[in-house]
C-alpha atoms as one frame of an Amber mdcrd trajectory, in Angstrom:
protein
   0.000   0.000   0.000   2.969   2.292   0.302   2.812   3.041  -3.406  -0.291
   5.112  -2.681   1.959   7.722  -1.164   3.825   8.150  -4.450   0.885   8.422
  -6.791   0.181  11.825  -8.256   3.503  13.604  -7.830   6.696  14.104  -5.892
   6.944  14.758  -2.164   6.742  18.377  -1.165   9.168  19.865   1.349   6.585
  19.382   4.105   6.345  15.670   3.421   3.011  15.813   1.553   2.642  14.687
  -2.029   2.103  17.479  -4.507  -0.659  16.915  -7.060   0.462  16.266 -10.649
   0.408  19.216 -13.060  -2.641  19.470 -15.237  -2.382  19.163 -18.971  -1.099
  22.427 -20.404   0.451  23.607 -17.133   4.122  23.679 -16.227   5.152  21.547
 -13.327   6.538  24.613 -11.571   3.771  27.039 -12.611   2.962  29.978 -10.377
  -0.816  29.898 -10.810  -3.274  27.515  -9.231  -6.948  26.903  -9.842  -9.511
  28.209  -7.433 -10.494  24.680  -6.392  -6.969  23.818  -5.235  -7.637  25.058
  -1.727 -10.488  22.555  -1.380  -8.211  19.688  -2.313  -5.115  20.669  -0.363
  -5.453  17.948   2.251  -2.455  16.272   3.658  -1.900  12.876   2.053  -1.599
  11.414   5.521  -5.158  12.501   6.241  -6.286  10.527   3.230  -4.173   7.446
   3.589  -2.722   7.646   7.083  -5.443   5.425   8.501  -4.603   2.601   6.122
  -2.874  -0.345   7.720   0.046  -1.213   5.395   1.123  -4.257   7.388   1.159
  -7.718   5.880   0.376 -10.940   7.731   4.038 -11.227   8.695   3.860  -7.810
  10.400   1.102  -8.814  12.809   2.552  -8.783  16.320   3.004 -12.075  18.087
   0.448 -12.806  20.778   2.096 -14.093  23.951   1.448 -17.820  24.363  -1.094
 -18.837  26.961   0.160 -20.328  30.199  -0.108 -24.059  30.801  -3.104 -24.766
  33.054  -2.618 -28.521  33.349  -3.238 -29.621  36.956  -0.032 -30.319  38.860
  -1.202 -33.817  39.799  -1.414 -34.731  36.097   1.973 -33.181  35.366   3.620
 -35.284  38.082   1.802 -38.474  37.086   2.786 -38.096  33.412   6.245 -36.611
  33.896   8.031 -39.750  32.622   6.231 -39.793  29.264   7.188 -38.136  25.999
   5.366 -34.941  25.090   3.354 -36.821  22.446   1.986 -39.410  24.876   1.651
 -36.873  27.673  -0.638 -34.769  25.480  -2.558 -37.929  24.503  -3.281 -38.804
  28.129  -4.196 -35.232  29.106  -6.597 -34.924  26.173  -8.116 -38.318  26.963
  -8.662 -37.641  30.660 -10.146 -34.197  30.059 -12.341 -35.559  27.252 -13.836
 -38.219  29.524 -14.380 -35.597  32.209 -16.219 -33.269  29.813 -18.372 -36.119
  28.465 -19.334 -37.107  32.023 -20.326 -33.523  32.833 -22.317 -33.374  29.594
 -24.291 -36.486  30.628 -25.000 -34.818  33.963 -26.378 -31.708  32.244 -28.572
 -33.897  30.007 -29.963 -35.580  33.101 -30.772 -32.168  34.608 -33.078 -31.371
  31.694 -33.688 -29.046  28.779 -33.397 -25.787  30.684 -29.890 -26.628  31.896
 -28.900 -27.533  28.333 -30.068 -24.094  27.202 -27.995 -22.449  29.920 -25.016
 -24.562  28.852 -25.406 -23.393  25.248 -25.630 -19.769  26.413 -22.510 -20.146
  28.563 -20.532 -21.707  25.693 -21.679 -18.938  23.373 -20.502 -16.174  25.732
 -17.149 -17.895  26.320 -16.518 -18.401  22.577 -17.362 -14.760  21.932 -14.977
 -13.715  24.697 -12.126 -15.790  23.256 -12.472 -14.379  19.736 -12.902 -10.771
  20.859  -9.922 -11.105  23.184  -7.707 -12.110  20.255  -8.686  -8.941  18.412
  -8.041  -6.831  21.473  -4.621  -8.396  22.111  -3.571  -7.895  18.472  -4.660
  -4.275  18.141  -4.561  -2.951  21.703  -1.421  -0.914  20.924  -3.641   1.426
  18.920  -5.712   2.262  22.002  -9.006   2.051  20.120 -11.762   3.673  22.192
 -14.750   1.643  23.348 -13.783  -1.461  21.339 -14.410  -4.073  24.015 -17.282
  -2.120  25.580 -19.132  -1.906  22.271 -18.389  -5.556  21.474 -20.067  -6.728
  24.671 -22.891  -4.248  24.193 -23.640  -5.676  20.748 -23.533  -9.183  22.222
 -26.174  -8.135  24.740 -28.347  -6.567  22.030 -28.235  -9.572  19.719 -28.948
 -12.004  22.556 -31.873  -9.848  23.656 -33.292 -10.024  20.140 -32.905 -13.777
  19.630 -33.977 -14.886  23.093 -36.914 -12.482  22.958 -38.012 -14.174  19.740
 -37.757 -17.543  21.482 -39.853 -16.337  24.427 -42.513 -14.991  22.061 -42.658
 -18.294  20.172 -42.567 -20.858  22.966 -43.751 -19.055  26.115 -46.848 -17.286
  24.820 -49.178 -18.586  27.541 -46.774 -17.451  30.267 -46.352 -14.039  28.647
 -50.119 -13.615  28.482 -50.339 -13.655  32.288 -47.626 -11.004  32.776 -48.590
  -7.478  31.748 -44.991  -6.189  31.731 -43.874  -8.996  29.443 -46.767  -8.335
  27.074 -45.415  -4.837  26.440 -41.855  -6.141  25.866 -43.010  -8.866  23.497
 -45.370  -6.615  21.558 -42.627  -4.064  20.855 -39.733  -6.522  21.011 -38.314
  -5.911  17.551 -38.566  -2.144  17.856 -36.799  -2.227  21.224 -34.104  -4.524
  19.794 -33.555  -2.201  16.843 -33.384   0.849  19.134 -30.770  -0.855  21.311
 -28.675  -1.776  18.280 -29.037   1.715  16.858 -27.699   3.183  20.109 -24.595
   0.979  19.804 -24.198   1.939  16.159 -24.281   5.650  17.047 -21.768   5.094
  19.849 -19.434   3.447  17.338 -19.746   6.382  14.938 -19.006   8.833  17.747
 -15.945   6.805  18.777 -14.241   7.082  15.372 -10.767   8.560  15.714  -8.679
  10.197  13.011  -5.787   8.018  11.806  -7.599   4.848  12.892 -10.770   4.947
  10.795 -10.017   1.871   8.744  -8.778  -0.129  11.696 -11.898   0.736  13.684
 -14.068  -0.513  10.847 -11.965  -3.690  10.813 -12.860  -4.244  14.440 -16.506
  -3.316  13.861 -16.657  -6.042  11.214 -14.699  -8.382  13.521 -17.358  -7.990
  16.216 -20.265  -8.583  13.832 -18.709 -11.660  12.222 -18.069 -13.012  15.725
 -21.717 -12.404  16.588 -22.745 -14.248  13.433 -20.549 -17.221  14.298 -21.506
 -17.490  17.968 -24.889 -15.961  18.782 -26.752 -16.889  15.604 -25.547 -20.481
  15.691 -26.263 -20.923  19.402 -29.785 -19.628  18.759 -30.220 -22.316  16.109
 -28.951 -24.941  18.570 -31.711 -23.957  21.000 -34.282 -23.993  18.204 -33.192
 -27.542  17.369 -33.502 -28.474  21.037 -37.142 -27.372  21.105 -37.851 -29.825
  18.266 -36.797 -32.654  20.566 -33.672 -33.377  22.556 -32.682 -36.034  20.030
 -32.139 -33.311  17.411 -29.716 -31.716  19.845 -27.897 -34.809  21.090 -27.324
 -36.851  17.919 -25.719 -34.006  15.886 -23.576 -32.776  18.779 -22.481 -36.265
  19.819 -21.719 -37.110  16.165 -19.320 -34.169  15.946 -17.747 -35.191  19.254
 -17.431 -38.789  18.063 -15.847 -37.696  14.786 -13.395 -35.450  16.647 -12.362
 -38.271  18.987 -12.172 -41.121  16.456 -10.403 -39.007  13.825  -7.827 -38.086
  16.464  -7.376 -41.742  17.504  -7.099 -43.060  13.937  -4.709 -40.266  13.063
  -2.643 -40.772  16.222  -2.126 -44.506  15.697  -2.374 -44.924  11.905  -1.916
 -41.453  10.426   0.706 -41.175   7.704  -0.768 -39.045   4.890  -1.279 -35.296
   5.565  -4.812 -34.091   4.846  -4.581 -30.302   4.630  -1.810 -27.750   5.093
  -3.889 -25.624   7.457  -3.769 -28.473   9.997  -0.534 -30.422   9.523  -1.504
 -32.985  12.174  -4.715 -33.952  10.346  -4.330 -37.077   8.194  -6.381 -38.915
   5.593  -6.341 -42.014   7.771  -7.909 -40.087  10.629 -10.425 -38.404   8.319
 -11.612 -41.668   6.748 -11.600 -43.591  10.024 -13.557 -40.813  11.701 -16.152
 -40.845   8.904 -17.026 -44.539   9.167 -16.919 -44.503  12.961 -19.236 -41.494
  13.131 -21.825 -42.979  10.764 -21.938 -46.198  12.793 -22.101 -44.286  16.073
 -24.899 -42.006  14.830 -26.940 -44.963  13.585 -26.670 -46.754  16.941 -27.261
 -43.600  19.018 -30.384 -42.805  16.975 -31.729 -46.318  17.641 -31.164 -46.063
  21.393 -32.525 -42.534  21.853 -35.596 -43.114  19.650 -36.973 -45.494  22.279
 -37.543 -42.799  24.910 -40.115 -40.000  24.973 -37.702 -37.881  26.996 -35.476
 -37.550  23.936 -37.932 -37.598  21.006 -40.773 -35.348  22.219 -40.620 -31.627
  21.477 -39.647 -29.523  24.470 -42.673 -27.521  25.608 -43.284 -25.081  28.410
 -46.291 -25.858  30.621 -47.512 -22.679  32.269 -49.770 -24.579  34.699 -46.781
 -26.320  36.305 -44.238 -23.617  35.367 -41.812 -26.141  33.899 -40.554 -27.703
  30.664 -42.083 -31.052  29.714 -41.213 -33.704  27.154 -44.375 -35.768  26.956
 -46.135 -36.688  23.735 -47.236 -39.466  21.459 -44.071 -40.123  19.394 -44.443
 -39.260  15.740 -43.956 -41.821  12.964 -40.361 -40.694  12.771 -39.756 -42.429
  16.094 -41.873 -45.542  15.606 -40.421 -48.804  14.349 -41.067 -49.454  10.661
 -40.369 -52.539   8.583 -38.093 -52.053   5.568 -37.566 -54.660   2.841 -33.946
 -55.506   2.189 -32.372 -55.535  -1.284 -31.680 -59.029  -2.688 -27.926 -58.797
  -2.064 -28.462 -58.147   1.661 -31.201 -60.754   1.986 -28.710 -63.489   1.154
 -26.172 -62.161   3.651 -28.530 -61.426   6.551 -30.926 -64.309   5.751 -34.029
 -62.252   6.387 -36.525 -60.467   4.182 -36.914 -57.203   6.123 -35.439 -55.212
   8.977 -37.119 -53.030  11.600 -35.724 -49.523  11.964 -36.753 -46.161  13.283
 -37.080 -43.710  10.370 -34.920 -41.302  12.348 -32.024 -43.749  11.966 -32.056
 -43.090   8.233 -31.927 -39.342   8.909 -29.065 -39.943  11.325 -26.935 -41.168
   8.412 -27.301 -37.750   6.753 -26.480 -35.984  10.019 -23.439 -38.173  10.697
 -22.189 -37.805   7.133 -22.311 -34.023   7.397 -20.645 -34.127  10.824 -17.718
 -36.183   9.505 -17.247 -34.786   5.976 -18.315 -31.125   6.134 -18.143 -30.444
   9.867 -14.319 -30.609   9.969 -14.226 -27.630   7.594 -15.282 -25.546  10.590
 -12.131 -26.780  12.311 -10.004 -26.003   9.251 -11.525 -22.510   9.151 -10.569
 -22.028  12.799  -7.065 -23.344  12.077  -6.614 -20.778   9.316  -7.837 -18.045
  11.650  -5.342 -19.051  14.332  -2.491 -19.239  11.824  -3.340 -15.759  10.590
  -2.757 -14.421  14.100   0.121 -16.744  15.022  -1.623 -18.483  17.889  -1.845
 -22.172  18.740  -5.213 -22.127  20.498  -8.015 -19.643  21.081  -7.369 -19.831
  24.833  -6.053 -22.203  27.491  -9.366 -22.927  29.208  -9.125 -26.720  28.848
  -5.653 -28.280  29.264  -4.680 -30.323  26.231  -7.581 -28.949  24.207  -7.127
 -25.194  24.182 -10.125 -22.874  24.441 -13.833 -23.545  24.331 -13.853 -22.327
  20.718 -11.233 -24.949  19.846 -13.695 -27.644  20.879 -16.823 -26.143  19.327
 -15.542 -24.794  16.019 -17.267 -27.644  14.148 -20.449 -27.549  16.223 -21.580
 -24.160  14.942 -21.532 -25.302  11.322 -23.438 -28.425  12.364 -26.133 -26.392
  14.123 -26.989 -24.506  10.937 -27.185 -27.701   8.906 -29.505 -29.406  11.410
 -31.817 -26.388  11.514 -31.995 -26.226   7.719 -32.484 -30.018   7.562 -35.385
 -29.922  10.020 -37.162 -27.031   8.305 -36.643 -28.584   4.850 -37.419 -32.261
   5.425 -38.942 -32.800   8.873 -40.910 -29.996  10.434 -44.624 -29.666   9.819
 -47.170 -27.402  11.509 -46.706 -27.438  15.277 -50.179 -27.721  16.939 -48.847
 -26.617  20.318 -47.252 -23.507  18.858 -50.394 -22.644  16.868 -52.513 -23.054
  20.008 -50.247 -20.745  21.995 -50.540 -18.116  19.289 -54.338 -18.438  19.329
 -54.489 -17.972  23.073 -52.876 -14.534  22.902 -55.401 -13.202  20.370 -58.335
 -11.000  21.269 -61.629 -12.810  22.035 -63.236 -11.529  18.816 -60.315 -12.862
  16.767 -60.482 -16.222  18.528 -64.235 -16.442  17.832 -63.737 -15.671  14.123
 -61.083 -18.365  13.860 -63.392 -20.833  15.657 -66.232 -20.136  13.215 -63.950
 -20.428  10.200 -62.443 -23.690  11.470 -65.904 -25.117  12.213 -67.130 -24.350
   8.684 -63.977 -25.918   7.237 -64.414 -29.122   9.271 -68.086 -29.389   8.304
 -67.236 -29.023   4.603 -64.659 -31.831   4.937 -67.243 -34.070   6.620 -65.354
 -34.269   9.916 -68.107 -32.499  11.847 -71.841 -32.851  11.348 -73.753 -29.627
  10.655 -75.929 -28.510  13.539 -79.641 -28.392  12.851 -81.343 -25.057  13.344
 -84.644 -25.261  15.235
C-alpha cells in the first residue's frame, strides 16, 4: 500500500505529495486553480489510517500459560510430550463427556444455559484475540461496544424464542406483554444506540482499523450468537435433534484423532498439519456407525424424542407426547444382495435412523471444515489455540468450532425435510389473540371441518 503515497507527484518539502500538473500547465507554474484550496489535504489525512502491514507484520500474541493440573503433570512426567498430550486430552475428554451427561440428566433448561454459557465464552475468546492484536492502537470503546452488541443480539434472539414458545406465560404477565409486543422495535433501538456510539468513537488516523474491528465484532456475533440460537431452536424440536448431531461431531473429533494418532501417515490439509487422511476416513465410518446406533437407542424414549414444551400450569418444561412416525419402528424390505447375507426379508428400523446417516455424514465430511476454518484463523494471528481454558484442548472455541456449522445444517435439515405445523405452537398463538379474533377463527375452522365431513352440521330449530 505504500505506493499510494507516491501516486500523483513528488513529495513536497513538508512531506506531503504534490498533485500532478494538469495538462497544459508547467510543473513549476505559479498559478493555481480556485479549487486547489479545497483539495489541499495532507496525504496522511487521506491514507494515514490505512494499515500497510502484511500478515508477517502482525505482532506475536504471547502464548497462553499451561493450566494442566499439577497432579497430572507429576503423574505423566516420565512420558514423551506426544503421549503426555494424549493422556491429558483423553482424561479431560472423559471428564467433559461425564459432565455433559449430567447436564442432560438435569433437563432441557440446563442444556439451554449450557449453550448460552458456551456462546458467551466463545465470543470472549475471539474478541480477546482482536483486542490483544490491536490494543497498541488504544481504540476507544472497542471491548465495551463488542459486549454491548452481544447483549443486544442475545436480547433479540432470546426475545423471539420467548414470544414463540412461552406465549401462555407471557399472556399472564402485563410487563412482558409490552416487551413482546414491541420486542423488535426495542431490539432495533438498542442496536441503533450501539451503532451511534461506534460512529461517535471514530478517531482520526484509525478509521479503517476501527471498521476492521466493527466487522470483527459482527462476524463473531454471526458465528456465535446466531448459531447458538439455532442450537436452542433444534432443542425445542426434541432433545434427540440436539444430542445426535452434537455427539456425532464429538465422536468424529475423537475417532479421527485416535485413527490419526495410531495410523496417520498421509497429511490431509496444510492448514492443519496434524490432520491425516487415515484419521479423516476412520472418523467418517466410525461417526456414521455411532450415529446410527445412538439414533436407535434414543428413539426409544419419549424424553429424547418429544418436542420440548413449556407448561404454564406447572411452570416447567415437559417432554411428553405421542411419538411421531419418525420415532416408531417401521419394517423395511432388504435388497436381494443383503437378503442373502442377513438371511431375512426385512429389517425393523426407526425412520430417524435413516436421517441420522445424513447428520453423521455431514458431521464427519463437512463439519471438519469448521475446524479447518478455525485453524486458518489461528495461523493468521500466530496463535496455537483460542485460549487455554481446557488443558490439552485449548479454548472452548477450539472444541466447538465444528459444532456451529453443524447447528446450521440441522436447523436447515429440520425445516426442509422434517418440520410440519406445530399444533402446540399454533394453540399458543391463538391464546394470545383478542376474544373476537379467537371467535372468528373458531367459526372459520368449524365451517372448514363441516365441509370436509369431519363435523356434522348442527340443525337449526
